[in-house]
CSV table of C-alpha atoms and ligand atoms in Angstrom, one decimal:
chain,number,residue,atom,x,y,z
A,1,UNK,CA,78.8,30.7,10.7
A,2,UNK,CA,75.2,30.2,12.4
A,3,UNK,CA,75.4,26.9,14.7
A,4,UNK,CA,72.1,26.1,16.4
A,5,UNK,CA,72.1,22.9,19.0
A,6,UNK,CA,69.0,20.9,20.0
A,7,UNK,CA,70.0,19.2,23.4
A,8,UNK,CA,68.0,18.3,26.3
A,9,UNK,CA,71.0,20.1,28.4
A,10,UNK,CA,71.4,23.4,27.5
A,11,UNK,CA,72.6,24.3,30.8
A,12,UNK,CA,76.0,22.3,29.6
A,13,UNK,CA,76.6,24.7,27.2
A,14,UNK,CA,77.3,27.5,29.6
A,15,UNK,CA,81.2,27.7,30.4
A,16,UNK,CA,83.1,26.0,27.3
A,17,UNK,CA,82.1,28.3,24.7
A,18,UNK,CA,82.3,31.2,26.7
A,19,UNK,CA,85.9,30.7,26.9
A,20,UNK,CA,88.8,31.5,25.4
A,21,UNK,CA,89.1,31.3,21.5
A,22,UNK,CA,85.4,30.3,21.0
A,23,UNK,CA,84.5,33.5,23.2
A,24,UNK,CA,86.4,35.9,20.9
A,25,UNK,CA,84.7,34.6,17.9
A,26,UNK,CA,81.4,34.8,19.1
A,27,UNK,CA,82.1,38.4,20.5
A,28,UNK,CA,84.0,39.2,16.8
A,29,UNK,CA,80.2,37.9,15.0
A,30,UNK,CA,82.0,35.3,13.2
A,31,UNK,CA,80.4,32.2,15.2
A,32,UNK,CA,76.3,32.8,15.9
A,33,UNK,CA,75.8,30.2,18.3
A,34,UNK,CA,72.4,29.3,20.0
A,35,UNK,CA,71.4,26.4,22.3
A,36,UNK,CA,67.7,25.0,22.2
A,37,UNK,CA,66.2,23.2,24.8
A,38,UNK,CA,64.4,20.0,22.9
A,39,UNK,CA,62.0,20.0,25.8
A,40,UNK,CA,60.5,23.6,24.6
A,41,UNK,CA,59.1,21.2,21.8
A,42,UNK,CA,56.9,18.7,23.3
A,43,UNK,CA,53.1,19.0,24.0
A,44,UNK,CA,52.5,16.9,27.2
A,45,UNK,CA,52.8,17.7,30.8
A,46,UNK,CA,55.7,15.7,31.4
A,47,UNK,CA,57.2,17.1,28.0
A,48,UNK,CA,58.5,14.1,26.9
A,49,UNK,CA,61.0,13.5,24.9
A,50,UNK,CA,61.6,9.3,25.5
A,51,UNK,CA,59.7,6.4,24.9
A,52,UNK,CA,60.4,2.5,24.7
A,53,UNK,CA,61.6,0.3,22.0
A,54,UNK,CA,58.8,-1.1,20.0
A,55,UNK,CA,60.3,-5.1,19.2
A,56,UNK,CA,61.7,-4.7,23.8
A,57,UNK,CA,64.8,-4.6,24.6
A,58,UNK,CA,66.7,-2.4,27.1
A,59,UNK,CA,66.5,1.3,27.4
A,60,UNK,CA,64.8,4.1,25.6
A,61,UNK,CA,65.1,6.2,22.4
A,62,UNK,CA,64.8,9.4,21.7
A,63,UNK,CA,60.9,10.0,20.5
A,64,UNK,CA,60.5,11.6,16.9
A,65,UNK,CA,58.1,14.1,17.5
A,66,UNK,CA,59.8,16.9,19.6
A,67,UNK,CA,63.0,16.3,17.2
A,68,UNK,CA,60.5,16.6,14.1
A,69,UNK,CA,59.1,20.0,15.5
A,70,UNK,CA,62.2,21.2,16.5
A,71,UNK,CA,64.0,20.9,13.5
A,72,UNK,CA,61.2,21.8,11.0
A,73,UNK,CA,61.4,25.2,13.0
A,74,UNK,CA,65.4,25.9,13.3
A,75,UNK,CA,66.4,24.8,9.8
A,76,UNK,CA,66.6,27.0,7.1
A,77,UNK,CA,67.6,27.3,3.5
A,78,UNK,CA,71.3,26.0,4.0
A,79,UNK,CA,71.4,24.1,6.9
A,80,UNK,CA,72.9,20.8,7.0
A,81,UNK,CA,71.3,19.0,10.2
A,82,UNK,CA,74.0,16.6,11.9
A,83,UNK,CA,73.4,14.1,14.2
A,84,UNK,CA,75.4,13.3,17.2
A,85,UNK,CA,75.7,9.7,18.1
A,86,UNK,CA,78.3,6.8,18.9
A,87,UNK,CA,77.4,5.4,15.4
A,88,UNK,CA,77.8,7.9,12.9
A,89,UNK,CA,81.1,8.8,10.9
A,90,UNK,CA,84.4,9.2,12.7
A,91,UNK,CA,85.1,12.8,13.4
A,92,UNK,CA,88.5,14.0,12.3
A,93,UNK,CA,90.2,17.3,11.4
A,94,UNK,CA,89.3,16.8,7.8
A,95,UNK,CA,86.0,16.4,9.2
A,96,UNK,CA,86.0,19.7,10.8
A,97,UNK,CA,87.8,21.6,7.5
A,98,UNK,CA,84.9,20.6,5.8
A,99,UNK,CA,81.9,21.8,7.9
A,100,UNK,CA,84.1,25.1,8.2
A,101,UNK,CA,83.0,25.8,5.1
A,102,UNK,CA,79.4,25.4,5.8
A,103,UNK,CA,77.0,28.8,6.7
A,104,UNK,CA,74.8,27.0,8.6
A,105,UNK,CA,75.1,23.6,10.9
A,106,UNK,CA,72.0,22.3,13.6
A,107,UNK,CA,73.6,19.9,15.7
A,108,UNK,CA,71.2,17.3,17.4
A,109,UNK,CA,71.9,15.9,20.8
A,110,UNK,CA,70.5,13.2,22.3
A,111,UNK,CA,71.0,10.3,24.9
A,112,UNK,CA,69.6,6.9,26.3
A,113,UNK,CA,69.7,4.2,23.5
A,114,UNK,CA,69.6,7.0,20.9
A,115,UNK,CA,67.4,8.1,18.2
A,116,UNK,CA,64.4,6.8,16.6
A,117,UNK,CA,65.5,5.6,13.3
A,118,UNK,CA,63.7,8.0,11.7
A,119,UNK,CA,65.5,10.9,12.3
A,120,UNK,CA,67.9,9.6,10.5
A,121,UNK,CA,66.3,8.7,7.7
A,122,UNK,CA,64.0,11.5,7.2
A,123,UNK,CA,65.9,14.8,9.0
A,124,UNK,CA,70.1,14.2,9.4
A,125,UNK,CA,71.8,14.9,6.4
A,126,UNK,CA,74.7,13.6,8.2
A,127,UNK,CA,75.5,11.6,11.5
A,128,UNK,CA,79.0,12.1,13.5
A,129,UNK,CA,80.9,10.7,16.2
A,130,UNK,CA,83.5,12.0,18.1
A,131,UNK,CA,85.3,8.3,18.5
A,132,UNK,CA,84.4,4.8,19.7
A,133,UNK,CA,83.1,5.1,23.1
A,134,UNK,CA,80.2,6.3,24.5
A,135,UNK,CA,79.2,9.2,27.0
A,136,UNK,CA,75.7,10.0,28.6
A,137,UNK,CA,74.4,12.5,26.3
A,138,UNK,CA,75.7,14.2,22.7
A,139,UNK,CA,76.2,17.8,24.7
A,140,UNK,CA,80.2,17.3,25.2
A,141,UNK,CA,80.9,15.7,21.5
A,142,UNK,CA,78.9,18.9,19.6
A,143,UNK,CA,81.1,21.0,22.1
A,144,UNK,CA,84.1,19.4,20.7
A,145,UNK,CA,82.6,19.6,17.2
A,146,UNK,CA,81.5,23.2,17.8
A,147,UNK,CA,85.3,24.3,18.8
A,148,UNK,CA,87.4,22.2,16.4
A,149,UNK,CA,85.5,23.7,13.5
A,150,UNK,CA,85.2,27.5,15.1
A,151,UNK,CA,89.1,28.0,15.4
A,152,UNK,CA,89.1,27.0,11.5
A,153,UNK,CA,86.8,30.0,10.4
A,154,UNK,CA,88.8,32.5,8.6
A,155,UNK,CA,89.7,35.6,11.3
A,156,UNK,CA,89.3,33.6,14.2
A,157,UNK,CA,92.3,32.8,15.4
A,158,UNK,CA,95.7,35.1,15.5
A,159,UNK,CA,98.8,34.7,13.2
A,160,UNK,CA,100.5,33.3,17.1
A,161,UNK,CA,97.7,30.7,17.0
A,162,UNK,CA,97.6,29.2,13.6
A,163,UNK,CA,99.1,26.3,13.4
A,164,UNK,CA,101.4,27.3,10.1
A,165,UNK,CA,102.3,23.9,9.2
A,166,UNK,CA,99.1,22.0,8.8
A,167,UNK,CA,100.5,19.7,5.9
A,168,UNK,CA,102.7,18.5,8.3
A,169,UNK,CA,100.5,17.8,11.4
A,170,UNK,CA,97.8,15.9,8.7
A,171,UNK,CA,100.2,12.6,8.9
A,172,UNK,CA,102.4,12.8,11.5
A,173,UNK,CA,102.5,13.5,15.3
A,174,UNK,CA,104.3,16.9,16.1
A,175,UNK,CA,107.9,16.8,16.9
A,176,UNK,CA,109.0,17.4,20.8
A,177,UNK,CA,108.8,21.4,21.9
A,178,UNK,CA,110.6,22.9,24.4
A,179,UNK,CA,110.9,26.6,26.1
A,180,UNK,CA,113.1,28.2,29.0
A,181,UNK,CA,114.7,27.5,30.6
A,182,UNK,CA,117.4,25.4,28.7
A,183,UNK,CA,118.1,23.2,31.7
A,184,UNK,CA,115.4,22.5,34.1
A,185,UNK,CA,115.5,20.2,37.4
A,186,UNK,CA,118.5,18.3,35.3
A,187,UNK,CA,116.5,17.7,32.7
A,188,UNK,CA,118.3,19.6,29.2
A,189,UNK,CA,116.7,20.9,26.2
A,190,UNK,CA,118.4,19.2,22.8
A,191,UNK,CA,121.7,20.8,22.0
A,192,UNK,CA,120.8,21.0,18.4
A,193,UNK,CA,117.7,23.2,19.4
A,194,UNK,CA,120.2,25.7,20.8
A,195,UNK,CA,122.8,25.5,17.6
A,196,UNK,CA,121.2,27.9,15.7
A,197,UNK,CA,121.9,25.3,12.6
A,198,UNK,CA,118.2,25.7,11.3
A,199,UNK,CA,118.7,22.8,8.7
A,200,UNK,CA,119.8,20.4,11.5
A,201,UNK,CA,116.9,22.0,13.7
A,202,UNK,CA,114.4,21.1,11.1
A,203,UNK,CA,116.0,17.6,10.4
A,204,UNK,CA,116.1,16.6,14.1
A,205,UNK,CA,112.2,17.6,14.2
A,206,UNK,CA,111.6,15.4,11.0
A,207,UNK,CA,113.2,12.4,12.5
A,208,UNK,CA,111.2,13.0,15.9
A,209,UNK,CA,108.1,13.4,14.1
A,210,UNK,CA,108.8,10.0,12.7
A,211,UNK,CA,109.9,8.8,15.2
A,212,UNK,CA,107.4,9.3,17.3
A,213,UNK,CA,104.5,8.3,15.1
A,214,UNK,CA,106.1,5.2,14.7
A,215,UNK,CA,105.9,4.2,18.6
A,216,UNK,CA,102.5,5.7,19.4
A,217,UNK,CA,100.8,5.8,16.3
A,218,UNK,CA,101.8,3.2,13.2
A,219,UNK,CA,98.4,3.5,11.8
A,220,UNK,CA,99.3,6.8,10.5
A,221,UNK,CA,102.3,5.3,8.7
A,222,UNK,CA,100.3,3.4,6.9
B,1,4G0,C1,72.8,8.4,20.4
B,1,4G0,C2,77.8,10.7,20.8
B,1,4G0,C3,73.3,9.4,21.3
B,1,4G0,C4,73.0,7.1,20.6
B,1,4G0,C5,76.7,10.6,21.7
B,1,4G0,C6,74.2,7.6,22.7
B,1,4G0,C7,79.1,9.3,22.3
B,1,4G0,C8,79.0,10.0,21.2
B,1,4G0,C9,73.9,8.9,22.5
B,1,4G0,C10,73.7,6.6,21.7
B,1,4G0,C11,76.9,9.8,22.9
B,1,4G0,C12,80.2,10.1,20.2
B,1,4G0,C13,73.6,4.3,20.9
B,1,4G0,C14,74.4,4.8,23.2
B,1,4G0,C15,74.5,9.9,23.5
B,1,4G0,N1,78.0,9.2,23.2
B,1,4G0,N2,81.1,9.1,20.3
B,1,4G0,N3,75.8,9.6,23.8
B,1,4G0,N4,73.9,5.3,21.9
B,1,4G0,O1,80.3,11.0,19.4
Protein backbone atom coordinates (compact mmCIF):
# COMPACT_ATOMS: atom_id res chain seq x y z
CA UNK A 1 0.00 0.00 0.00
CA UNK A 2 1.25 3.64 -1.11
CA UNK A 3 0.25 6.17 1.97
CA UNK A 4 1.19 9.75 1.27
CA UNK A 5 0.52 12.43 4.35
CA UNK A 6 0.16 16.22 3.88
CA UNK A 7 1.08 17.71 7.41
CA UNK A 8 2.49 20.89 8.32
CA UNK A 9 4.83 18.54 10.84
CA UNK A 10 6.61 16.23 9.07
CA UNK A 11 9.29 16.21 11.52
CA UNK A 12 6.54 14.17 13.80
CA UNK A 13 6.68 11.55 11.57
CA UNK A 14 10.24 10.55 12.27
CA UNK A 15 10.36 7.84 15.27
CA UNK A 16 6.85 5.97 15.25
CA UNK A 17 6.98 4.52 11.96
CA UNK A 18 10.40 3.69 12.07
CA UNK A 19 9.66 1.27 14.73
CA UNK A 20 8.89 -1.93 15.31
CA UNK A 21 6.11 -3.67 13.06
CA UNK A 22 5.54 -0.53 10.86
CA UNK A 23 9.52 -0.57 10.23
CA UNK A 24 9.45 -4.19 9.00
CA UNK A 25 6.84 -3.44 6.53
CA UNK A 26 8.22 -0.58 5.10
CA UNK A 27 11.69 -2.35 4.84
CA UNK A 28 9.55 -5.73 3.37
CA UNK A 29 7.97 -2.88 0.41
CA UNK A 30 4.68 -3.74 1.56
CA UNK A 31 3.86 -0.08 3.15
CA UNK A 32 5.27 2.92 0.71
CA UNK A 33 5.02 5.70 3.08
CA UNK A 34 5.90 9.41 2.30
CA UNK A 35 5.45 12.54 4.46
CA UNK A 36 4.82 16.03 2.66
CA UNK A 37 5.43 19.15 4.15
CA UNK A 38 2.00 21.39 3.12
CA UNK A 39 4.24 24.32 3.45
CA UNK A 40 6.36 23.21 0.14
CA UNK A 41 2.90 24.26 -1.43
CA UNK A 42 2.44 27.80 -0.78
CA UNK A 43 3.61 30.86 -2.93
CA UNK A 44 4.25 33.68 -0.34
CA UNK A 45 7.11 34.55 1.71
CA UNK A 46 5.60 33.66 4.84
CA UNK A 47 4.22 30.38 3.10
CA UNK A 48 1.11 30.42 4.45
CA UNK A 49 -1.00 28.05 5.14
CA UNK A 50 -3.81 29.89 7.68
CA UNK A 51 -6.07 32.64 7.41
CA UNK A 52 -9.19 33.97 9.38
CA UNK A 53 -12.77 33.05 9.44
CA UNK A 54 -14.72 35.03 6.98
CA UNK A 55 -18.41 35.64 9.18
CA UNK A 56 -15.31 36.30 12.81
CA UNK A 57 -15.09 34.20 15.26
CA UNK A 58 -12.10 32.68 17.09
CA UNK A 59 -9.13 31.14 15.54
CA UNK A 60 -8.05 30.20 12.05
CA UNK A 61 -8.62 27.60 9.35
CA UNK A 62 -6.65 25.94 7.30
CA UNK A 63 -6.47 28.05 3.81
CA UNK A 64 -7.57 26.07 0.50
CA UNK A 65 -4.96 26.88 -1.70
CA UNK A 66 -1.77 25.04 -0.55
CA UNK A 67 -4.28 21.94 0.24
CA UNK A 68 -5.70 22.38 -3.35
CA UNK A 69 -2.11 22.34 -4.92
CA UNK A 70 -0.94 19.77 -2.83
CA UNK A 71 -3.39 17.29 -3.44
CA UNK A 72 -3.99 17.91 -7.18
CA UNK A 73 -0.16 16.87 -7.36
CA UNK A 74 -0.02 13.68 -4.83
CA UNK A 75 -3.29 11.96 -5.98
CA UNK A 76 -3.40 9.64 -8.47
CA UNK A 77 -5.74 7.19 -10.22
CA UNK A 78 -6.86 5.28 -7.03
CA UNK A 79 -6.32 7.38 -4.29
CA UNK A 80 -8.91 7.90 -1.77
CA UNK A 81 -7.96 11.43 -0.03
CA UNK A 82 -9.00 11.30 3.85
CA UNK A 83 -9.27 13.91 6.00
CA UNK A 84 -8.15 14.09 9.50
CA UNK A 85 -10.33 16.06 11.88
CA UNK A 86 -12.27 15.81 15.29
CA UNK A 87 -15.45 15.81 13.11
CA UNK A 88 -15.34 13.18 10.68
CA UNK A 89 -16.46 9.43 11.13
CA UNK A 90 -15.44 7.44 14.24
CA UNK A 91 -12.42 5.38 13.56
CA UNK A 92 -12.65 1.76 14.44
CA UNK A 93 -11.07 -1.51 13.58
CA UNK A 94 -13.68 -2.09 10.94
CA UNK A 95 -12.60 1.13 9.82
CA UNK A 96 -9.10 0.13 9.46
CA UNK A 97 -10.04 -3.52 7.66
CA UNK A 98 -11.55 -1.51 5.20
CA UNK A 99 -8.91 0.97 4.10
CA UNK A 100 -6.56 -2.22 4.22
CA UNK A 101 -7.89 -3.09 1.20
CA UNK A 102 -7.27 0.21 -0.43
CA UNK A 103 -3.78 0.63 -2.91
CA UNK A 104 -3.60 4.06 -2.33
CA UNK A 105 -4.67 6.49 0.78
CA UNK A 106 -3.35 10.60 1.13
CA UNK A 107 -4.00 11.45 4.55
CA UNK A 108 -4.53 15.28 5.25
CA UNK A 109 -3.43 16.86 8.41
CA UNK A 110 -4.23 19.98 9.65
CA UNK A 111 -4.74 22.04 12.90
CA UNK A 112 -6.11 25.46 14.39
CA UNK A 113 -10.04 25.58 13.85
CA UNK A 114 -9.66 23.20 10.91
CA UNK A 115 -10.33 23.19 7.31
CA UNK A 116 -11.91 25.47 4.94
CA UNK A 117 -15.02 23.81 4.14
CA UNK A 118 -14.11 23.32 0.86
CA UNK A 119 -11.83 20.78 1.19
CA UNK A 120 -14.28 18.82 2.06
CA UNK A 121 -16.62 19.37 -0.30
CA UNK A 122 -14.51 19.52 -3.29
CA UNK A 123 -11.10 17.09 -2.40
CA UNK A 124 -11.90 14.35 0.76
CA UNK A 125 -13.54 11.48 -0.27
CA UNK A 126 -13.80 10.73 3.21
CA UNK A 127 -13.27 12.46 6.75
CA UNK A 128 -11.98 10.41 10.00
CA UNK A 129 -11.54 10.83 13.59
CA UNK A 130 -9.72 8.95 15.82
CA UNK A 131 -12.41 9.65 18.90
CA UNK A 132 -14.05 12.55 20.59
CA UNK A 133 -11.44 14.85 21.74
CA UNK A 134 -9.22 17.01 20.28
CA UNK A 135 -5.35 17.30 19.93
CA UNK A 136 -3.19 20.20 18.37
CA UNK A 137 -2.64 18.98 14.92
CA UNK A 138 -3.95 15.69 12.83
CA UNK A 139 -0.02 14.34 12.81
CA UNK A 140 -0.62 11.72 15.94
CA UNK A 141 -4.31 10.46 14.66
CA UNK A 142 -2.93 9.63 10.81
CA UNK A 143 -0.03 7.89 12.86
CA UNK A 144 -2.60 5.86 14.60
CA UNK A 145 -4.53 5.42 11.35
CA UNK A 146 -1.34 4.65 9.45
CA UNK A 147 -0.30 1.67 11.98
CA UNK A 148 -3.77 0.16 12.74
CA UNK A 149 -4.28 -0.38 9.02
CA UNK A 150 -0.40 -1.44 8.24
CA UNK A 151 -0.38 -4.50 10.73
CA UNK A 152 -3.66 -5.57 8.65
CA UNK A 153 -1.81 -5.79 5.18
CA UNK A 154 -1.40 -9.36 4.17
CA UNK A 155 2.55 -10.47 5.12
CA UNK A 156 2.99 -7.98 7.64
CA UNK A 157 2.76 -9.37 10.57
CA UNK A 158 4.02 -13.08 11.85
CA UNK A 159 1.82 -16.12 12.58
CA UNK A 160 3.14 -15.12 16.76
CA UNK A 161 1.46 -11.74 16.02
CA UNK A 162 -1.86 -12.29 14.44
CA UNK A 163 -4.26 -12.04 16.53
CA UNK A 164 -6.05 -15.68 15.49
CA UNK A 165 -9.28 -15.00 16.98
CA UNK A 166 -10.49 -11.76 15.56
CA UNK A 167 -14.33 -12.86 15.60
CA UNK A 168 -13.96 -12.90 19.08
CA UNK A 169 -12.09 -9.65 19.91
CA UNK A 170 -14.97 -7.74 17.36
CA UNK A 171 -17.60 -7.84 20.42
CA UNK A 172 -16.06 -8.46 23.38
CA UNK A 173 -12.99 -7.34 25.55
CA UNK A 174 -10.19 -10.12 25.73
CA UNK A 175 -10.24 -12.41 28.54
CA UNK A 176 -7.41 -11.91 31.48
CA UNK A 177 -3.71 -13.33 30.29
CA UNK A 178 -1.23 -14.44 32.35
CA UNK A 179 2.63 -15.89 32.01
CA UNK A 180 5.45 -17.15 34.53
CA UNK A 181 5.72 -17.34 36.82
CA UNK A 182 2.51 -19.12 38.29
CA UNK A 183 2.79 -17.25 41.65
CA UNK A 184 4.27 -13.85 41.69
CA UNK A 185 4.66 -11.45 44.85
CA UNK A 186 1.46 -13.58 46.29
CA UNK A 187 -0.50 -12.82 43.60
CA UNK A 188 -1.57 -16.63 41.70
CA UNK A 189 -2.39 -17.37 38.25
CA UNK A 190 -6.12 -19.11 37.93
CA UNK A 191 -5.84 -22.79 38.88
CA UNK A 192 -7.99 -23.73 35.91
CA UNK A 193 -5.24 -22.01 33.58
CA UNK A 194 -2.81 -24.69 34.94
CA UNK A 195 -5.43 -27.81 34.70
CA UNK A 196 -4.65 -28.63 31.44
CA UNK A 197 -8.73 -29.10 31.09
CA UNK A 198 -8.81 -27.09 27.72
CA UNK A 199 -12.71 -27.04 27.64
CA UNK A 200 -12.73 -25.47 31.16
CA UNK A 201 -9.81 -23.18 29.99
CA UNK A 202 -11.81 -21.97 27.17
CA UNK A 203 -15.08 -21.63 29.24
CA UNK A 204 -13.41 -19.70 32.11
CA UNK A 205 -12.09 -17.24 29.24
CA UNK A 206 -15.67 -17.00 27.80
CA UNK A 207 -17.15 -16.02 31.08
CA UNK A 208 -14.18 -13.46 31.71
CA UNK A 209 -14.65 -12.00 28.43
CA UNK A 210 -18.18 -11.38 29.47
CA UNK A 211 -17.56 -10.56 32.26
CA UNK A 212 -15.49 -8.10 31.78
CA UNK A 213 -17.31 -6.27 29.02
CA UNK A 214 -20.03 -6.14 31.16
CA UNK A 215 -18.20 -3.86 33.89
CA UNK A 216 -16.09 -1.68 31.53
CA UNK A 217 -17.85 -1.76 28.52
CA UNK A 218 -21.91 -2.48 28.29
CA UNK A 219 -22.18 -0.67 25.12
CA UNK A 220 -20.67 -3.54 23.41
CA UNK A 221 -23.41 -5.76 24.82
CA UNK A 222 -25.74 -4.07 23.27
C1 LIG B 1 -9.33 19.79 12.00
C2 LIG B 1 -8.09 15.08 14.51
C3 LIG B 1 -8.12 19.35 12.49
C4 LIG B 1 -10.23 20.41 12.85
C5 LIG B 1 -7.44 16.29 14.41
C6 LIG B 1 -8.68 20.16 14.68
C7 LIG B 1 -8.30 15.43 16.86
C8 LIG B 1 -8.53 14.64 15.76
C9 LIG B 1 -7.78 19.56 13.84
C10 LIG B 1 -9.91 20.60 14.21
C11 LIG B 1 -7.24 17.05 15.56
C12 LIG B 1 -9.25 13.33 15.90
C13 LIG B 1 -12.18 21.47 14.67
C14 LIG B 1 -10.43 21.57 16.44
C15 LIG B 1 -6.47 19.07 14.37
N1 LIG B 1 -7.66 16.60 16.77
N2 LIG B 1 -10.03 13.15 16.97
N3 LIG B 1 -6.64 18.29 15.56
N4 LIG B 1 -10.84 21.22 15.08
O1 LIG B 1 -9.10 12.46 15.04
Amino acid sequence: MKIDVLTLFPAMFAGPLDESIIKRARKKGLLDLKVHDLRDWTHDRHRTVDDRPFGGGPGMLMKPEPIFEAVESLRREKTKVILLSPGGRKFSQQIARELAEQTDMLLVTGHYEGFDERVRQALADDELSIGDYVVTNGALPAMVIIDAVTRLLPGVLGDDESSLDESFSRDLLEYPHYTRPAEFRGMKVPEVLLSGNHAEIAKWRAEQARLRTKEKRPDLLK
